[in-house]
Short mmCIF file of N, CA, C and O in Angstrom, two decimals:
data_model
loop_
_atom_site.label_atom_id
_atom_site.label_comp_id
_atom_site.label_asym_id
_atom_site.label_seq_id
_atom_site.Cartn_x
_atom_site.Cartn_y
_atom_site.Cartn_z
N UNK A 1 -10.08 15.97 -7.43
CA UNK A 1 -9.07 15.30 -7.45
C UNK A 1 -8.01 15.83 -8.26
O UNK A 1 -8.26 16.13 -9.57
N UNK A 2 -6.90 16.44 -8.14
CA UNK A 2 -5.77 16.53 -9.29
C UNK A 2 -4.41 15.84 -9.05
O UNK A 2 -3.98 15.23 -8.04
N UNK A 3 -3.80 15.67 -10.21
CA UNK A 3 -2.48 14.83 -10.21
C UNK A 3 -1.49 16.10 -10.00
O UNK A 3 -1.62 17.15 -10.08
N UNK A 4 -0.58 15.38 -8.92
CA UNK A 4 0.72 16.42 -8.45
C UNK A 4 1.65 15.56 -9.18
O UNK A 4 2.22 14.33 -8.98
N UNK A 5 2.95 16.26 -9.94
CA UNK A 5 4.31 15.81 -9.81
C UNK A 5 4.75 15.85 -8.80
O UNK A 5 4.90 16.36 -7.97
N UNK A 6 5.50 14.43 -8.85
CA UNK A 6 6.34 14.12 -7.62
C UNK A 6 7.70 13.71 -7.68
O UNK A 6 8.56 13.47 -6.95
N UNK A 7 7.90 13.36 -8.73
CA UNK A 7 9.24 13.06 -9.27
C UNK A 7 9.74 13.04 -10.58
O UNK A 7 8.79 12.98 -11.46
N UNK A 8 10.90 12.79 -10.77
CA UNK A 8 11.26 12.20 -12.18
C UNK A 8 11.76 10.81 -12.44
O UNK A 8 11.65 9.82 -11.44
N UNK A 9 11.35 10.27 -13.33
CA UNK A 9 11.02 8.55 -13.71
C UNK A 9 12.61 8.04 -13.53
O UNK A 9 13.00 7.07 -12.73
N UNK A 10 13.73 9.11 -13.69
CA UNK A 10 14.79 8.79 -13.34
C UNK A 10 15.19 8.52 -11.84
O UNK A 10 16.69 8.25 -11.29
N UNK A 11 14.19 9.21 -11.12
CA UNK A 11 14.65 9.41 -9.54
C UNK A 11 14.43 7.89 -8.84
O UNK A 11 14.88 7.62 -7.73
N UNK A 12 13.63 7.12 -9.49
CA UNK A 12 12.91 5.99 -9.09
C UNK A 12 13.58 4.61 -9.90
O UNK A 12 13.14 4.35 -11.13
N UNK A 13 14.73 3.92 -9.78
CA UNK A 13 15.31 2.85 -10.72
C UNK A 13 14.17 1.59 -10.55
O UNK A 13 13.34 1.51 -9.57
N UNK A 14 13.88 0.87 -11.63
CA UNK A 14 13.17 -0.31 -11.66
C UNK A 14 13.32 -0.92 -10.40
O UNK A 14 14.65 -1.42 -10.24
N UNK A 15 12.46 -2.14 -9.68
CA UNK A 15 12.34 -2.55 -8.99
C UNK A 15 12.80 -1.84 -7.49
O UNK A 15 13.32 -2.39 -6.49
N UNK A 16 12.30 -0.43 -7.31
CA UNK A 16 12.40 0.44 -5.91
C UNK A 16 11.43 1.18 -5.89
O UNK A 16 10.25 1.24 -6.76
N UNK A 17 11.15 1.65 -4.58
CA UNK A 17 10.50 2.36 -4.36
C UNK A 17 11.02 3.85 -3.61
O UNK A 17 12.18 3.80 -3.24
N UNK A 18 9.82 4.84 -3.72
CA UNK A 18 10.64 6.24 -3.47
C UNK A 18 9.56 6.88 -2.48
O UNK A 18 8.48 6.89 -3.02
N UNK A 19 9.81 7.33 -1.49
CA UNK A 19 8.44 8.16 -0.15
C UNK A 19 9.03 9.40 -1.09
O UNK A 19 9.52 10.15 -1.18
N UNK A 20 7.52 10.06 -1.06
CA UNK A 20 7.01 11.47 -1.66
C UNK A 20 5.78 11.78 -0.48
O UNK A 20 5.47 11.00 0.26
N UNK A 21 5.61 13.07 -0.20
CA UNK A 21 4.37 13.39 0.22
C UNK A 21 3.66 14.51 -0.76
O UNK A 21 4.02 15.03 -1.52
N UNK A 22 2.23 14.31 -0.66
CA UNK A 22 1.30 14.73 -1.39
C UNK A 22 0.10 15.28 -0.83
O UNK A 22 -0.27 14.31 0.03
N UNK A 23 -0.10 16.47 -0.74
CA UNK A 23 -1.03 16.88 -0.07
C UNK A 23 -0.80 16.54 1.81
O UNK A 23 -1.66 16.19 2.50
N UNK A 24 0.50 16.48 2.10
CA UNK A 24 0.59 16.07 3.65
C UNK A 24 0.45 14.67 3.81
O UNK A 24 0.84 13.87 4.66
N UNK A 25 0.36 13.92 2.66
CA UNK A 25 0.08 12.19 2.61
C UNK A 25 1.76 11.27 2.32
O UNK A 25 2.11 11.87 1.31
N UNK A 26 1.81 10.72 3.01
CA UNK A 26 3.22 9.98 2.84
C UNK A 26 2.74 9.01 1.89
O UNK A 26 1.94 7.86 2.04
N UNK A 27 3.41 8.74 0.86
CA UNK A 27 3.61 7.95 -0.33
C UNK A 27 4.35 7.03 -1.10
O UNK A 27 5.53 7.84 -1.02
N UNK A 28 4.33 6.25 -0.85
CA UNK A 28 5.53 5.21 -1.53
C UNK A 28 5.39 5.02 -2.98
O UNK A 28 4.21 4.41 -3.48
N UNK A 29 5.92 5.70 -3.91
CA UNK A 29 6.00 5.57 -5.24
C UNK A 29 7.14 4.09 -5.86
O UNK A 29 8.10 4.64 -5.22
N UNK A 30 6.02 3.41 -6.71
CA UNK A 30 7.14 2.06 -7.07
C UNK A 30 7.15 2.34 -8.71
O UNK A 30 6.01 2.36 -9.24
N UNK A 31 8.77 1.87 -9.04
CA UNK A 31 8.62 1.46 -10.18
C UNK A 31 8.98 0.10 -10.35
O UNK A 31 9.96 -0.46 -9.79
N UNK A 32 7.86 -0.98 -11.08
CA UNK A 32 8.42 -2.21 -11.29
C UNK A 32 7.68 -2.84 -12.41
O UNK A 32 6.86 -2.65 -12.74
N UNK A 33 8.57 -3.60 -13.01
CA UNK A 33 8.25 -4.27 -14.30
C UNK A 33 7.64 -3.30 -15.22
O UNK A 33 6.43 -4.01 -15.80
N UNK A 34 8.05 -2.33 -15.48
CA UNK A 34 7.47 -1.26 -16.35
C UNK A 34 6.48 -0.79 -16.26
O UNK A 34 5.60 -0.03 -17.19
N UNK A 35 5.84 -0.87 -14.88
CA UNK A 35 4.54 0.02 -14.53
C UNK A 35 4.87 0.93 -13.25
O UNK A 35 5.94 0.62 -12.41
N UNK A 36 4.24 1.53 -12.83
CA UNK A 36 4.35 2.95 -11.83
C UNK A 36 3.23 2.44 -10.76
O UNK A 36 1.86 2.59 -11.16
N UNK A 37 3.39 2.45 -9.37
CA UNK A 37 2.08 2.04 -8.46
C UNK A 37 2.52 3.59 -7.21
O UNK A 37 3.43 3.71 -6.96
N UNK A 38 1.61 3.62 -6.64
CA UNK A 38 1.46 4.45 -5.70
C UNK A 38 0.59 3.83 -4.54
O UNK A 38 -0.50 3.53 -4.50
N UNK A 39 1.28 3.77 -3.33
CA UNK A 39 0.52 3.07 -2.09
C UNK A 39 0.68 4.31 -0.98
O UNK A 39 1.62 4.82 -1.09
N UNK A 40 -0.24 3.86 0.39
CA UNK A 40 0.28 4.67 1.46
C UNK A 40 1.72 4.12 1.67
O UNK A 40 1.84 2.86 1.89
N UNK A 41 2.50 5.29 2.26
CA UNK A 41 3.96 4.72 2.71
C UNK A 41 4.03 4.45 4.06
O UNK A 41 4.88 4.24 4.53
N UNK A 42 2.46 4.50 4.86
CA UNK A 42 2.58 3.61 5.98
C UNK A 42 2.12 2.42 6.16
O UNK A 42 0.92 2.22 5.70
N UNK A 43 2.75 1.19 6.94
CA UNK A 43 2.30 -0.04 6.83
C UNK A 43 1.13 -0.19 7.95
O UNK A 43 1.22 0.76 8.72
N UNK A 44 0.18 -0.87 7.52
CA UNK A 44 -0.93 -0.89 8.16
C UNK A 44 -0.94 -1.73 9.55
O UNK A 44 -1.71 -1.51 10.37
N UNK A 45 0.38 -2.44 9.52
CA UNK A 45 0.54 -3.38 10.67
C UNK A 45 1.71 -2.42 11.47
O UNK A 45 1.13 -2.52 13.10
N UNK A 46 2.37 -1.88 11.15
CA UNK A 46 3.31 -1.59 11.83
C UNK A 46 3.56 0.05 12.22
O UNK A 46 4.94 0.60 12.96
N UNK A 47 3.22 0.65 11.35
CA UNK A 47 3.38 2.44 11.26
C UNK A 47 4.60 2.63 10.70
O UNK A 47 5.44 3.55 11.39
N UNK A 48 5.47 1.95 10.01
CA UNK A 48 6.56 2.61 9.61
C UNK A 48 6.59 2.65 7.78
O UNK A 48 5.65 2.12 7.34
N UNK A 49 7.75 2.81 7.54
CA UNK A 49 7.78 3.41 5.85
C UNK A 49 7.57 2.26 5.34
O UNK A 49 8.72 1.08 5.19
N UNK A 50 6.81 1.96 4.20
CA UNK A 50 7.11 0.91 3.39
C UNK A 50 7.82 0.94 2.43
O UNK A 50 8.55 0.12 1.58
N UNK A 51 8.26 1.89 1.81
CA UNK A 51 9.31 2.97 0.50
C UNK A 51 10.66 2.21 0.94
O UNK A 51 11.66 1.62 -0.10
N UNK A 52 10.93 1.94 2.59
CA UNK A 52 12.21 1.53 2.64
C UNK A 52 12.31 -0.28 2.70
O UNK A 52 13.14 -0.68 2.90
N UNK A 53 11.10 -0.52 2.40
CA UNK A 53 11.10 -2.07 1.99
C UNK A 53 11.67 -2.65 0.78
O UNK A 53 12.01 -2.07 -0.44
N UNK A 54 11.26 -3.86 0.51
CA UNK A 54 11.70 -4.94 -0.89
C UNK A 54 10.60 -4.91 -1.74
O UNK A 54 9.38 -4.82 -1.17
N UNK A 55 10.84 -4.48 -3.07
CA UNK A 55 9.82 -4.75 -4.16
C UNK A 55 10.17 -5.94 -4.70
O UNK A 55 11.34 -6.40 -5.19
N UNK A 56 9.06 -6.86 -5.30
CA UNK A 56 9.17 -8.16 -5.63
C UNK A 56 8.10 -8.21 -6.63
O UNK A 56 6.88 -8.38 -6.57
N UNK A 57 8.43 -7.72 -7.98
CA UNK A 57 7.34 -7.80 -8.93
C UNK A 57 5.94 -6.76 -8.58
O UNK A 57 6.40 -5.63 -8.47
N UNK A 58 4.71 -7.25 -8.18
CA UNK A 58 3.97 -6.29 -7.95
C UNK A 58 3.42 -6.10 -6.13
O UNK A 58 2.29 -5.95 -6.04
N UNK A 59 4.50 -6.60 -5.51
CA UNK A 59 4.65 -6.64 -4.07
C UNK A 59 5.75 -5.80 -3.30
O UNK A 59 6.57 -5.50 -3.66
N UNK A 60 5.15 -5.35 -2.28
CA UNK A 60 6.12 -4.64 -1.92
C UNK A 60 6.13 -5.11 -0.12
O UNK A 60 4.84 -5.32 0.14
N UNK A 61 7.51 -5.54 0.11
CA UNK A 61 7.20 -6.11 1.49
C UNK A 61 7.73 -4.87 2.52
O UNK A 61 8.79 -4.34 2.38
N UNK A 62 7.09 -5.02 3.88
CA UNK A 62 7.17 -3.91 4.67
C UNK A 62 8.84 -4.45 5.45
O UNK A 62 8.91 -5.57 5.72
N UNK A 63 9.72 -3.88 5.54
CA UNK A 63 11.03 -4.23 5.89
C UNK A 63 11.16 -4.48 7.55
O UNK A 63 12.06 -5.11 8.17
N UNK A 64 9.89 -4.05 8.28
CA UNK A 64 10.29 -4.66 9.75
C UNK A 64 9.83 -5.92 10.21
O UNK A 64 10.28 -6.82 10.82
N UNK A 65 8.77 -6.40 9.66
CA UNK A 65 8.04 -7.41 10.21
C UNK A 65 7.72 -8.12 9.15
O UNK A 65 6.82 -9.48 9.42
N UNK A 66 8.22 -8.02 7.62
CA UNK A 66 7.59 -8.65 6.47
C UNK A 66 6.32 -8.95 5.95
O UNK A 66 6.03 -9.56 5.16
N UNK A 67 5.20 -7.78 6.36
CA UNK A 67 4.11 -8.01 5.77
C UNK A 67 4.05 -7.78 4.43
O UNK A 67 5.20 -6.52 4.10
N UNK A 68 3.46 -8.04 3.51
CA UNK A 68 3.66 -8.14 1.66
C UNK A 68 2.23 -7.22 1.59
O UNK A 68 1.42 -7.90 1.72
N UNK A 69 2.17 -6.54 0.56
CA UNK A 69 0.81 -5.59 0.20
C UNK A 69 1.30 -5.88 -1.53
O UNK A 69 2.10 -5.76 -2.33
N UNK A 70 0.10 -6.03 -1.82
CA UNK A 70 -0.33 -6.12 -3.60
C UNK A 70 -0.41 -4.72 -3.75
O UNK A 70 -1.13 -3.85 -3.57
N UNK A 71 0.56 -4.10 -4.89
CA UNK A 71 0.89 -2.85 -5.32
C UNK A 71 -0.56 -2.39 -5.85
O UNK A 71 -1.08 -1.04 -6.19
N UNK A 72 -1.20 -3.12 -6.60
CA UNK A 72 -2.33 -3.19 -7.50
C UNK A 72 -3.49 -2.93 -6.51
O UNK A 72 -4.72 -1.67 -7.17
N UNK A 73 -3.81 -3.48 -5.25
CA UNK A 73 -4.59 -3.39 -4.62
C UNK A 73 -4.61 -2.68 -2.98
O UNK A 73 -5.71 -2.50 -2.68
N UNK A 74 -3.59 -3.39 -2.80
CA UNK A 74 -3.18 -2.55 -1.51
C UNK A 74 -3.34 -3.48 -0.50
O UNK A 74 -3.16 -3.72 0.84
N UNK A 75 -4.06 -4.78 -1.04
CA UNK A 75 -4.12 -5.87 0.06
C UNK A 75 -3.07 -6.36 0.59
O UNK A 75 -2.08 -6.67 -0.10
N UNK A 76 -2.92 -6.84 1.85
CA UNK A 76 -2.01 -7.64 2.64
C UNK A 76 -1.95 -9.21 1.73
O UNK A 76 -2.93 -9.34 1.90
N UNK A 77 -0.86 -9.69 1.45
CA UNK A 77 -0.91 -11.11 1.48
C UNK A 77 -0.61 -12.06 1.99
O UNK A 77 -0.50 -13.20 1.96
N UNK A 78 -0.61 -11.66 3.64
CA UNK A 78 -0.26 -12.51 4.58
C UNK A 78 0.07 -11.90 5.81
O UNK A 78 0.40 -10.25 5.88
N UNK A 79 -0.03 -12.25 6.94
CA UNK A 79 0.65 -11.63 8.45
C UNK A 79 1.68 -11.28 8.47
O UNK A 79 2.46 -11.51 7.66
N UNK A 80 2.17 -10.46 9.36
CA UNK A 80 1.49 -9.73 10.37
C UNK A 80 -0.06 -8.92 9.55
O UNK A 80 -1.01 -8.76 10.54
N UNK A 81 0.32 -8.10 8.76
CA UNK A 81 -0.90 -7.06 8.50
C UNK A 81 -1.80 -7.71 7.96
O UNK A 81 -2.05 -8.85 7.05
N UNK A 82 -2.87 -7.27 8.44
CA UNK A 82 -4.51 -7.56 7.52
C UNK A 82 -5.42 -6.66 7.11
O UNK A 82 -6.15 -6.93 6.63
N UNK A 83 -5.01 -5.40 7.35
CA UNK A 83 -5.57 -4.30 6.59
C UNK A 83 -4.90 -3.59 5.89
O UNK A 83 -3.74 -3.69 5.76
N UNK A 84 -5.80 -3.57 4.54
CA UNK A 84 -4.89 -2.95 3.11
C UNK A 84 -4.66 -1.41 3.46
O UNK A 84 -4.91 -0.90 4.28
N UNK A 85 -3.58 -1.10 2.42
CA UNK A 85 -2.82 0.20 2.78
C UNK A 85 -3.76 0.71 1.19
O UNK A 85 -4.03 0.40 0.30
N UNK A 86 -4.03 2.23 1.28
CA UNK A 86 -4.47 2.94 0.29
C UNK A 86 -3.63 2.66 -1.05
O UNK A 86 -2.66 2.48 -0.65
N UNK A 87 -4.67 2.72 -2.01
CA UNK A 87 -3.96 2.73 -3.31
C UNK A 87 -4.05 4.25 -4.12
O UNK A 87 -5.26 4.93 -4.02
N UNK A 88 -3.22 4.62 -4.89
CA UNK A 88 -3.40 5.95 -5.55
C UNK A 88 -3.23 6.20 -6.90
O UNK A 88 -2.01 5.24 -7.38
N UNK A 89 -4.00 6.38 -7.97
CA UNK A 89 -3.58 6.61 -9.31
C UNK A 89 -2.35 7.35 -9.69
O UNK A 89 -2.01 8.19 -9.06
N UNK A 90 -1.49 6.62 -10.61
CA UNK A 90 -0.24 6.89 -10.88
C UNK A 90 -0.02 7.08 -12.53
O UNK A 90 -0.72 6.37 -13.31
N UNK A 91 0.36 8.42 -13.26
CA UNK A 91 0.62 8.18 -14.82
C UNK A 91 2.04 8.97 -14.76
O UNK A 91 2.53 10.02 -13.92
N UNK A 92 2.38 8.82 -16.09
CA UNK A 92 3.60 9.40 -16.51
C UNK A 92 3.71 10.36 -17.72
O UNK A 92 2.82 9.82 -18.47
N UNK A 93 4.02 11.53 -17.42
CA UNK A 93 3.93 12.35 -18.93
C UNK A 93 5.30 12.89 -19.03
O UNK A 93 6.14 13.74 -18.07
N UNK A 94 5.93 12.38 -19.99
CA UNK A 94 7.40 12.58 -20.66
C UNK A 94 8.00 12.15 -19.56
O UNK A 94 8.04 10.65 -19.42
N UNK A 95 8.56 12.52 -18.59
CA UNK A 95 9.76 11.74 -17.60
C UNK A 95 9.40 12.26 -16.31
O UNK A 95 10.04 11.88 -15.24
N UNK A 96 7.87 12.99 -16.19
CA UNK A 96 7.28 13.37 -14.94
C UNK A 96 6.30 12.30 -14.68
O UNK A 96 5.73 11.91 -15.15
N UNK A 97 6.54 11.79 -12.98
CA UNK A 97 5.56 11.07 -12.43
C UNK A 97 4.58 11.63 -11.68
O UNK A 97 5.15 12.55 -10.84
N UNK A 98 3.35 11.46 -12.05
CA UNK A 98 1.77 12.21 -11.39
C UNK A 98 1.44 11.31 -10.54
O UNK A 98 1.20 9.87 -10.72
N UNK A 99 0.74 11.47 -9.39
CA UNK A 99 0.16 10.78 -8.46
C UNK A 99 -0.94 11.52 -7.95
O UNK A 99 -1.14 13.18 -7.71
N UNK A 100 -2.19 10.88 -7.96
CA UNK A 100 -3.68 11.58 -8.10
C UNK A 100 -4.13 11.46 -6.48
O UNK A 100 -4.40 10.02 -6.01
N UNK A 101 -4.56 12.33 -5.72
CA UNK A 101 -5.31 11.85 -4.34
C UNK A 101 -6.19 12.75 -4.24
O UNK A 101 -6.57 13.65 -4.79
N UNK A 102 -7.51 12.13 -3.63
CA UNK A 102 -8.70 12.67 -3.52
C UNK A 102 -8.66 13.68 -2.64
O UNK A 102 -8.23 13.74 -2.02
#
């Protein structure tokens, strides 16, 4: 596993998500409540970008049907999604944001 630099901390304002690609994987990087998270950018229910959705604390809501995912675990918190999305480790060095994929 290796960490990949994906953006600068200034690229993603607090309370927002941004789509990046790491080793061909679409990933939503989220800056919220002083923490950084990374989850698959593909909703497990409707195959659309989660980075286009709304961030609410540690939850990311899909813009299409309202599925909500816990950014810490990837677990959906209610229908229509029933399958979790993968999560990825994130760390910040200086002003660079890194995501680790297996």
